[in-house]
Coordinates of C-alpha atoms (C1' of nucleotides) and ligand atoms in Angstrom, one line a residue:
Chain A
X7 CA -30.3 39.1 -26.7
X8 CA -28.1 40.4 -29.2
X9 CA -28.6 38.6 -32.0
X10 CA -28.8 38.4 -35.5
X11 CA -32.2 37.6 -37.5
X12 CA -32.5 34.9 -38.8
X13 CA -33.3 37.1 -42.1
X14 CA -29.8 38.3 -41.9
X15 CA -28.3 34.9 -41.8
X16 CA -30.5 33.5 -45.1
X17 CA -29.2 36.9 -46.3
X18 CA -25.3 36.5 -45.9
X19 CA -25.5 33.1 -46.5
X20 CA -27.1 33.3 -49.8
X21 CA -24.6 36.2 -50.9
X22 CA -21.9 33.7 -50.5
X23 CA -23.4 30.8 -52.6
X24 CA -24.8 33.2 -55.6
X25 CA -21.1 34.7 -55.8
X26 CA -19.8 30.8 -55.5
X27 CA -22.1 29.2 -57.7
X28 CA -22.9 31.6 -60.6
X29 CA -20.7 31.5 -63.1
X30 CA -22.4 34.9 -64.7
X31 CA -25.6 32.7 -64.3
X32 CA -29.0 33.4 -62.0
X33 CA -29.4 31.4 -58.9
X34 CA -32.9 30.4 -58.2
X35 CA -34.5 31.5 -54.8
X36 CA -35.3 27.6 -54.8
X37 CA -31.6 26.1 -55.2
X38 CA -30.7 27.7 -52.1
X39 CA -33.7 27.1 -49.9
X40 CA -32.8 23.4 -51.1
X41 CA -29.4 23.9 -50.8
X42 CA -29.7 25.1 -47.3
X43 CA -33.3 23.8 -45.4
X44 CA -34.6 27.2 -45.7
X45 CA -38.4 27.2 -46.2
X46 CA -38.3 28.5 -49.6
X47 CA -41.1 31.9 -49.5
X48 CA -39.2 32.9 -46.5
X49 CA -36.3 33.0 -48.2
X50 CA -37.4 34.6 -51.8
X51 CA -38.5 37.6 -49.3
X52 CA -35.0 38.1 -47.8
X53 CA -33.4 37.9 -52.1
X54 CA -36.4 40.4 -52.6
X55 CA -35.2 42.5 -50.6
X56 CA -31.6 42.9 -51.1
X57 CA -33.0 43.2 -54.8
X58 CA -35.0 46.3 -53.4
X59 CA -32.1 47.5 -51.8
X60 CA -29.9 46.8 -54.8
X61 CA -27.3 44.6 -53.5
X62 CA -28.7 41.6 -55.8
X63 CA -30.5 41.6 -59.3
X64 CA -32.8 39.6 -59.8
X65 CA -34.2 37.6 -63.2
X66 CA -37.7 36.3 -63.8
X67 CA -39.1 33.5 -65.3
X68 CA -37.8 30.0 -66.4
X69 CA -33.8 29.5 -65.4
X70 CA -34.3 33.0 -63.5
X71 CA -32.5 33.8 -60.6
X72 CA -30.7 36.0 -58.5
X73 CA -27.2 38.1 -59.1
X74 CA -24.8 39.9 -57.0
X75 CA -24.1 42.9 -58.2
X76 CA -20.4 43.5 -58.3
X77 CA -20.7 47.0 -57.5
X78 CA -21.8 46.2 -54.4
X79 CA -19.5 43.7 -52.9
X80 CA -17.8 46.8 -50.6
X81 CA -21.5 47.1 -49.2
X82 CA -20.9 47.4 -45.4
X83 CA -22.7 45.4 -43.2
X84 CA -24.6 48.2 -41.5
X85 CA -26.2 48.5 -44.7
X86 CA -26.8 45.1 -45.3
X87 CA -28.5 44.9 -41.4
X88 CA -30.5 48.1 -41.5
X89 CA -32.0 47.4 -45.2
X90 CA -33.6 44.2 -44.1
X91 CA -34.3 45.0 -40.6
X92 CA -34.2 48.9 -39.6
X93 CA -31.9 51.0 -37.9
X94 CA -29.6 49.2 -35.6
X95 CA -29.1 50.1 -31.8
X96 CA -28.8 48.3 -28.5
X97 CA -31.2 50.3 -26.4
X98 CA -34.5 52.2 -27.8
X99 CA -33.1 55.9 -27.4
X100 CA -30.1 54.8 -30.1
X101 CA -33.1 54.8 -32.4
X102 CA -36.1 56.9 -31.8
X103 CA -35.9 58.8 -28.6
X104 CA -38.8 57.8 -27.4
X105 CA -37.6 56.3 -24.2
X106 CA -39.4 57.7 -20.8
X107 CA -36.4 57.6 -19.0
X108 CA -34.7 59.9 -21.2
X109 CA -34.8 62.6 -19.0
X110 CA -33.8 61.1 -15.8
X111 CA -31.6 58.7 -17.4
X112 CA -28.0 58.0 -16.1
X113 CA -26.1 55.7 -18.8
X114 CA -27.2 57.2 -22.0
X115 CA -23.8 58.7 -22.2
X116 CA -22.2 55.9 -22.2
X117 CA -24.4 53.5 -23.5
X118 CA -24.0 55.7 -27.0
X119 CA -20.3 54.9 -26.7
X120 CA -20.7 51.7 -26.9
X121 CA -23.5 51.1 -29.6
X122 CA -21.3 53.5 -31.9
X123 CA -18.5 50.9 -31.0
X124 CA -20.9 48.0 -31.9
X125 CA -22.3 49.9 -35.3
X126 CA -18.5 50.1 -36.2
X127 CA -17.6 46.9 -36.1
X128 CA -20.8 46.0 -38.7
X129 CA -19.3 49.1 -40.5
X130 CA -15.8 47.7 -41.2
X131 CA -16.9 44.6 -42.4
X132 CA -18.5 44.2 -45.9
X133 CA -20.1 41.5 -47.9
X134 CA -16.5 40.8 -49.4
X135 CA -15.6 39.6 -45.9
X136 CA -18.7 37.7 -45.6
X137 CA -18.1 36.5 -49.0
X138 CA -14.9 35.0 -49.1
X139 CA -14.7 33.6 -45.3
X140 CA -12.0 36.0 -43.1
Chain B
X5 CA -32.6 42.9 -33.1
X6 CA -29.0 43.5 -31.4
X7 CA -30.9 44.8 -28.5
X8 CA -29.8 44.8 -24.8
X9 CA -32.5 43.5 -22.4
X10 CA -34.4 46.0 -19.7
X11 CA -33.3 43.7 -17.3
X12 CA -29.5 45.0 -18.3
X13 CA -30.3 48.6 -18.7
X14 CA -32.0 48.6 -15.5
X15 CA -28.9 47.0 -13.8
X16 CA -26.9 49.2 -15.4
X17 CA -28.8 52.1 -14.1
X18 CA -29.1 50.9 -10.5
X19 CA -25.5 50.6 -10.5
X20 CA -25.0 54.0 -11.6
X21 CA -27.8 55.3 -9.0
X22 CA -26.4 52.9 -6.0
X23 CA -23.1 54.3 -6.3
X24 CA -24.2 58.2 -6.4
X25 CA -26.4 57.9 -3.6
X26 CA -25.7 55.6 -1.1
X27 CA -22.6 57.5 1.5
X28 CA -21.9 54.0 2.6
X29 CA -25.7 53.5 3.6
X30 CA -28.1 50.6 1.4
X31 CA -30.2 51.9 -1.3
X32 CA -33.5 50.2 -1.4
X33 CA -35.2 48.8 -4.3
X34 CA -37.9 51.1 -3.3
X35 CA -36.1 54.2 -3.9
X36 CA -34.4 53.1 -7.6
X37 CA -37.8 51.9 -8.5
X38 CA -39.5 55.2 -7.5
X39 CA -36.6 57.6 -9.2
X40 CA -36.5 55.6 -12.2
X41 CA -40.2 54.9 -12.7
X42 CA -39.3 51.2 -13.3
X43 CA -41.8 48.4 -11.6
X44 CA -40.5 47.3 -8.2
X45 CA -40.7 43.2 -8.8
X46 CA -38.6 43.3 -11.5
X47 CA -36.1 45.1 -10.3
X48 CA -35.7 43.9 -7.0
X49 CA -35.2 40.1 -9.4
X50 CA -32.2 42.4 -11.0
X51 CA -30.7 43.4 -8.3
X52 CA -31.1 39.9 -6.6
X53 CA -28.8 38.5 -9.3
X54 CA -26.4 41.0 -9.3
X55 CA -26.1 40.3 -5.5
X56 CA -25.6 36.8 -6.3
X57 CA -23.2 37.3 -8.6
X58 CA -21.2 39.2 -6.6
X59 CA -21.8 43.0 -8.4
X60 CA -23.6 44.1 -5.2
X61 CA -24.2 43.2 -1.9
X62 CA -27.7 43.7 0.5
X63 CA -28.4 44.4 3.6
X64 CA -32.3 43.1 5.0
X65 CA -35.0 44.8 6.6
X66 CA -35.7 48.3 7.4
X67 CA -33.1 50.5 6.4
X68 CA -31.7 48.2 4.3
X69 CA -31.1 47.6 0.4
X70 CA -28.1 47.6 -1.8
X71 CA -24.3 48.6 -1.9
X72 CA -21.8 48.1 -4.3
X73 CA -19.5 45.8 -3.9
X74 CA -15.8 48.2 -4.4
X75 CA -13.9 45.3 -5.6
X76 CA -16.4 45.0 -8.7
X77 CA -16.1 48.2 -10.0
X78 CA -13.3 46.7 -12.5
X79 CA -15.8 44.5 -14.2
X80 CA -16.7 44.2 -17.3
X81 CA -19.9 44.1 -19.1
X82 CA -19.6 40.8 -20.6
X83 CA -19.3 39.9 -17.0
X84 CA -22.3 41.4 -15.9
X85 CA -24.7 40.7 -19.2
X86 CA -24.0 37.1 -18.9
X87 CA -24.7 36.9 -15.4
X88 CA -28.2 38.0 -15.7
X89 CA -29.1 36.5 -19.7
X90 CA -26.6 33.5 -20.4
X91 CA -23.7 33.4 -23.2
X92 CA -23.5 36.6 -25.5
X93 CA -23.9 35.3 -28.8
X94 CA -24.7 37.4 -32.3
X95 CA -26.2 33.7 -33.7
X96 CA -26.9 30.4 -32.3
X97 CA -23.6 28.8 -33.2
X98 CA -21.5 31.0 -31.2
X99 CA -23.3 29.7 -28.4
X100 CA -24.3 26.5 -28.1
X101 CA -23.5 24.1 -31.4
X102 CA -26.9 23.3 -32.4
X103 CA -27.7 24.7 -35.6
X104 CA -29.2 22.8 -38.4
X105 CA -27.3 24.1 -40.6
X106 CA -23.8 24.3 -38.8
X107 CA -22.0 21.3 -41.3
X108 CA -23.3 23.3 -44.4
X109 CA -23.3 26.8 -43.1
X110 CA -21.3 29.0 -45.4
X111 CA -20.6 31.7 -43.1
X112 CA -19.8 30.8 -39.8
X113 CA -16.3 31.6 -39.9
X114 CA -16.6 35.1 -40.8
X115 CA -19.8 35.5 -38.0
X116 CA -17.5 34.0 -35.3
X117 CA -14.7 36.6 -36.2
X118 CA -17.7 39.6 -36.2
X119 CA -18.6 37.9 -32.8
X120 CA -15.3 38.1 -30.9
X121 CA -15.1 41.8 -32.0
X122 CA -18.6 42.5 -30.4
X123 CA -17.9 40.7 -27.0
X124 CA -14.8 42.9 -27.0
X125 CA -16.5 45.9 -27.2
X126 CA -18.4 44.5 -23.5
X127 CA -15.6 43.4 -22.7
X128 CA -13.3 46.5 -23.0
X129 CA -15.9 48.4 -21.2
X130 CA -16.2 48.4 -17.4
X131 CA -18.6 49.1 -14.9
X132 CA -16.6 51.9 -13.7
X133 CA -17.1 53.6 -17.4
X134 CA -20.6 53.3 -16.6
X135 CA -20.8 54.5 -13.2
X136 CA -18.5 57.7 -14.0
X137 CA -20.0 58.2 -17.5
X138 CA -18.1 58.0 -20.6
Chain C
dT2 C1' -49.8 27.9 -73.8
dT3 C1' -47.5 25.9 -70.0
dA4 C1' -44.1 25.7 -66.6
dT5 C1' -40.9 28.2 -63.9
dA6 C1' -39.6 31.7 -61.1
dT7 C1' -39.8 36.4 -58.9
dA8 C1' -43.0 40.0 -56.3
dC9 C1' -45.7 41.3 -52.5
dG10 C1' -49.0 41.5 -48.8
dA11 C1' -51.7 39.3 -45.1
dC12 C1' -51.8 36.0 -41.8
dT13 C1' -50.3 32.4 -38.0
dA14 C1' -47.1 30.2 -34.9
dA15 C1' -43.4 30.2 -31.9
dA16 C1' -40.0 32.2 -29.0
dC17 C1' -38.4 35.7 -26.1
dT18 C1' -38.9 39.7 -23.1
dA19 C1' -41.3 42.4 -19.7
dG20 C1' -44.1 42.6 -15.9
dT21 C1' -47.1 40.6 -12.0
dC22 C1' -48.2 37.9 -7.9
dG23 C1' -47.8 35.2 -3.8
dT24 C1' -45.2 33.6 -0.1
dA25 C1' -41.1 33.3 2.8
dT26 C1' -37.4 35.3 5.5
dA27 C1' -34.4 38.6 7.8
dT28 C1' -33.9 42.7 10.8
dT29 C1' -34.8 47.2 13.0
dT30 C1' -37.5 49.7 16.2
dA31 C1' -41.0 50.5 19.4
Chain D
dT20 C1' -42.2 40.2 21.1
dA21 C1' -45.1 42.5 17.7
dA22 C1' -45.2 45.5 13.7
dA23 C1' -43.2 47.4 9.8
dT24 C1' -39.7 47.3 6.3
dA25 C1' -37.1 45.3 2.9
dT26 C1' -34.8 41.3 0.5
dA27 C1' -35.3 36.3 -1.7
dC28 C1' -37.4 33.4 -4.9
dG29 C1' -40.4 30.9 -7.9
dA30 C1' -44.6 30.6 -10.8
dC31 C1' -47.5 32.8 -13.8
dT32 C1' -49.4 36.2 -17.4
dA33 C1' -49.1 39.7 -21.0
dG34 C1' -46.8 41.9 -24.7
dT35 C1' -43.6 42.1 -28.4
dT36 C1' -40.7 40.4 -31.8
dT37 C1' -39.2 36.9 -34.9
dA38 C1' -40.0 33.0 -37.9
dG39 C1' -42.6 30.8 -41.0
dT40 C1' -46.9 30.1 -44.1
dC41 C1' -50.3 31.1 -47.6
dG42 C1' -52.5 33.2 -51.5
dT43 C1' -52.4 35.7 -55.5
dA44 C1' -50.2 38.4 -59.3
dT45 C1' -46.7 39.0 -62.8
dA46 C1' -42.8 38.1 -66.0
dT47 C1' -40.5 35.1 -69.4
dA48 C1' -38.3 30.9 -71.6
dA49 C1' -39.4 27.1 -74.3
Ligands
SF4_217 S1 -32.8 56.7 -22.2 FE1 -31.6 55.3 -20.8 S2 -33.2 53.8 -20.3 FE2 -34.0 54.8 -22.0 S3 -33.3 53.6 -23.8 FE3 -31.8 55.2 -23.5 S4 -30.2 54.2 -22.2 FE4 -32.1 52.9 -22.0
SF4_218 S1 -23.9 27.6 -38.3 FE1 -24.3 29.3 -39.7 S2 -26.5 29.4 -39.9 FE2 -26.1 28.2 -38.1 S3 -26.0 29.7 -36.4 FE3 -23.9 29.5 -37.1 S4 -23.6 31.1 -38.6 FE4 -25.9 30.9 -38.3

DNA sequence: TTATATACGACTAAACTAGTCGTATATTTA
DNA sequence: TAAATATACGACTAGTTTAGTCGTATATAA
């Protein structure tokens, strides 16, 4: 209950080793997975997708890799959560409305408080916080 | 992902309902399940552990059910989550010490510091915000 | 041309969450 | 004291989500 994916853990953790151990160079999907124990096509799906979402770039072939993209490095973590795993919210109606409670629900109120109080606190941290340890 | 269980919005809800409805007198299981549309077992387990932990307090056979406790009305939701599901934890580190990865884990510094500001969040909120709505 | 490495979708396994069932116990009222 | 009502509690099943695997295609350096 109110966790993380694992997916956003590989994710984090492999921002933080590309941007320390690059040197302007690509680092392979497979360094890390070594680097870390992460089963290796697991992982290249996570890169993949922060390469689709623009956060990394991404080089084929021989001595290929992956790159942060500096531009990126104020990315909040919101973004971050909701481009590998979808909209973020601690109870169903934060995300589609589609509850059948909704009508005679009592808490929504302040339930919405607090999941806008949890999204903020993934909004004011970004991958530069990740990146360089708080 | 960063979901709450049913079992706390259903607690959550009950608490809400008990306090609006009861004059003094029990609410039954019975009645929250019928209002609510939620099934009868499972909440009558909810409202079992929030007895047992104090949040409410029962009163057996007919006419019986479920009264807040007035001195509990000051709790907080870390409180009453980790009553019914165990430690709040955004990863496995922050709980119980056992990742694989925790000696090269890259991250776990900054995750702690994002985990203390979501247990605040619970823990800044009461059950009395709850009950009253925000 | 070969080896390396990303790209992507389908599939399986494992874990967690939600819901059900059966039985026991307490208490009110007739 | 018998019957009805309602809580107490543990074992079990079903459903959903998360994690991990596999197969195949494509790009590129040497
Ligand atoms: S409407 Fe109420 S019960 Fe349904 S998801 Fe929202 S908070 Fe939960
Ligand atoms: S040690 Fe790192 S990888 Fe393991 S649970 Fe903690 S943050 Fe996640």
């Amino acid at each position: 209950m109110l966790k993380l994916t694992k997916t956003v853990e590989y994710a984090l953790i492999s921002m933080n080793y590309i941007e320390n151990n690059s040197n302007g160079k690509p680092v392979s999907a497979k360094s890390i997975s070594d680097q870390f124990s992460i089963p290796e096509e697991l992982l290249a799906k996570v890169l993949q997708k922060l390469v689709k979402y623009k956060m990394l770039e991404s080089v084929r072939g021989p001595y290929g890799g992956y790159k942060i993209k500096t531009s990126t490095k104020n990315t909040n973590l919101v973004y971050l959560i909701e481009s590998l795993e979808g909209p973020i919210g601690i109870v169903d109606c934060s995300i589609s409305n589609d509850c059948s409670l909704l009508d005679s629900c009592n808490i929504k109120s302040p339930i919405d408080s607090i999941n806008q109080n949890i999204k903020s606190v993934f909004e004011k941290t970004t991958l530069k916080d990740i990146i360089k340890g708080i």
